[in-house]
């Protein structure tokens, strides 16, 4: 572990805060089934934590005490790495305090809740965000009739046949891993097991560089295969967790990174990186070329259609990302009724009624999470930029304990 330049009690205090923070997250996960996305720290810590049941109001109180302990440490007396650790713990514990308070009965307004949990302000509403995207789709989609029907009919023509799933998945994950490994230090022995499932997909990080990913094959279109490979695998969630386990938990002994709370500033940064991962490893024409040369022939589709599919799918993904954020913010802040939110999901985001209902149920369960995805994606994209150092900046997001504020225009690499 790299020692702090602040010798003595303060470094020990940070270690103690981090260990107790992990216990608090595990305690809250007992009451909040969506809260703990992964834990890959010492089993003894988990066992010690879960021998008792701690109510949310007491967890919130513990979080307040931990913040007070950190506030007594002057970060100017810490070296750069430990200063970032100190700031990261402050941000994560404040989010824990807020979520525990909500679970104990507090009801902040949506904007206050979002900022407290995800470490950044919710995006301002832009009711016209979809205009240009609809224009793109309308000009590219074949056929006549309403836009939503034409879009769904077009995408249905690219649903993968069941007997082509395995080779297409294998090729997509293998190439995304090869390209990622050329830029990022994948840990020795890391591995990803991929399973096709007929119900809801999942991503489980097991520790020691191992992940299990279940990808839902229900109406799976070929563009989603590559998106899954990058978001769930390389350089997405699996890569982020495997590298951080190696670089932060094992190399530095920073136990706070062995637990992943879903509703947290970490999610804003890490999920933003995972979403942006496809653009990192398949920039510009690379994605279309990979469709034309590899994925479309494996799937039995005409490579000549690859460019059109990419244009349509890219516009639709941008529409989905921005639309989820707008509907989520509006609905949860009581600016939209349930019926109004459902209508936007159908008329603007081109979902059918069943799809709109399912999306609203997701928003109701996960609240600000889809808004954080959109916010995080934009932060990462803007921070990485298009310069020669874009991979260095992307690597910093993955390997350092950064908060959303570190990715704004004022946050720059040290």
Coordinates of N, CA and C in Angstrom, one line a residue, residues 14 24 26 33 51 66 98 101 114 120 171 177 181-182 211 269 277 286 294 354 368-369 402:
X14 N -8.7 7.1 8.2 CA -9.3 6.9 6.9 C -9.5 5.4 6.7
X24 N -21.6 -0.5 6.7 CA -22.8 0.3 6.6 C -23.5 0.0 5.3
X26 N -23.3 -2.7 3.5 CA -23.8 -4.1 3.6 C -25.1 -4.1 4.5
X33 N -33.1 -3.9 -1.4 CA -32.6 -5.0 -2.3 C -31.9 -4.5 -3.5
X51 N -23.9 -10.3 10.9 CA -24.3 -11.0 12.2 C -25.3 -10.2 12.9
X66 N -19.2 9.2 10.4 CA -18.1 9.0 9.6 C -17.7 10.2 8.8
X98 N -27.7 9.7 2.7 CA -29.0 10.2 2.0 C -29.9 9.0 1.8
X101 N -31.3 7.6 5.0 CA -32.4 8.5 5.4 C -33.7 8.3 4.7
X114 N -31.6 13.4 -6.0 CA -30.7 13.0 -7.0 C -29.3 13.5 -6.8
X120 N -24.2 14.9 -8.3 CA -24.3 15.9 -9.4 C -25.8 16.3 -9.6
X171 N -17.8 -13.4 -31.2 CA -17.0 -12.5 -32.0 C -17.1 -11.1 -31.4
X177 N -12.8 -7.1 -26.4 CA -11.7 -7.4 -25.4 C -10.3 -7.1 -26.0
X181 N -7.8 -4.4 -24.5 CA -6.5 -4.8 -23.9 C -5.3 -4.0 -24.6
X182 N -5.5 -3.5 -25.7 CA -4.5 -2.7 -26.4 C -4.3 -1.3 -25.7
X211 N -16.4 -12.3 -13.9 CA -17.8 -11.8 -14.0 C -18.6 -12.8 -14.7
X269 N -20.2 7.9 -12.5 CA -19.0 7.8 -13.2 C -18.8 6.5 -14.0
X277 N -18.2 3.2 -23.5 CA -17.2 2.2 -23.9 C -17.2 1.8 -25.4
X286 N -15.3 2.6 -37.5 CA -14.8 1.2 -37.0 C -16.0 0.3 -36.7
X294 N -17.6 -8.7 -40.1 CA -17.7 -9.8 -39.2 C -19.1 -10.1 -38.7
X354 N -46.8 -1.8 -24.0 CA -46.2 -2.7 -23.1 C -44.8 -2.2 -22.7
X368 N -33.8 7.5 -9.7 CA -32.9 8.4 -10.4 C -31.8 7.7 -11.2
X369 N -31.7 6.4 -11.1 CA -30.7 5.6 -11.8 C -30.6 5.9 -13.3
X402 N -12.6 8.6 -8.7 CA -13.1 9.9 -9.1 C -14.6 10.1 -8.8

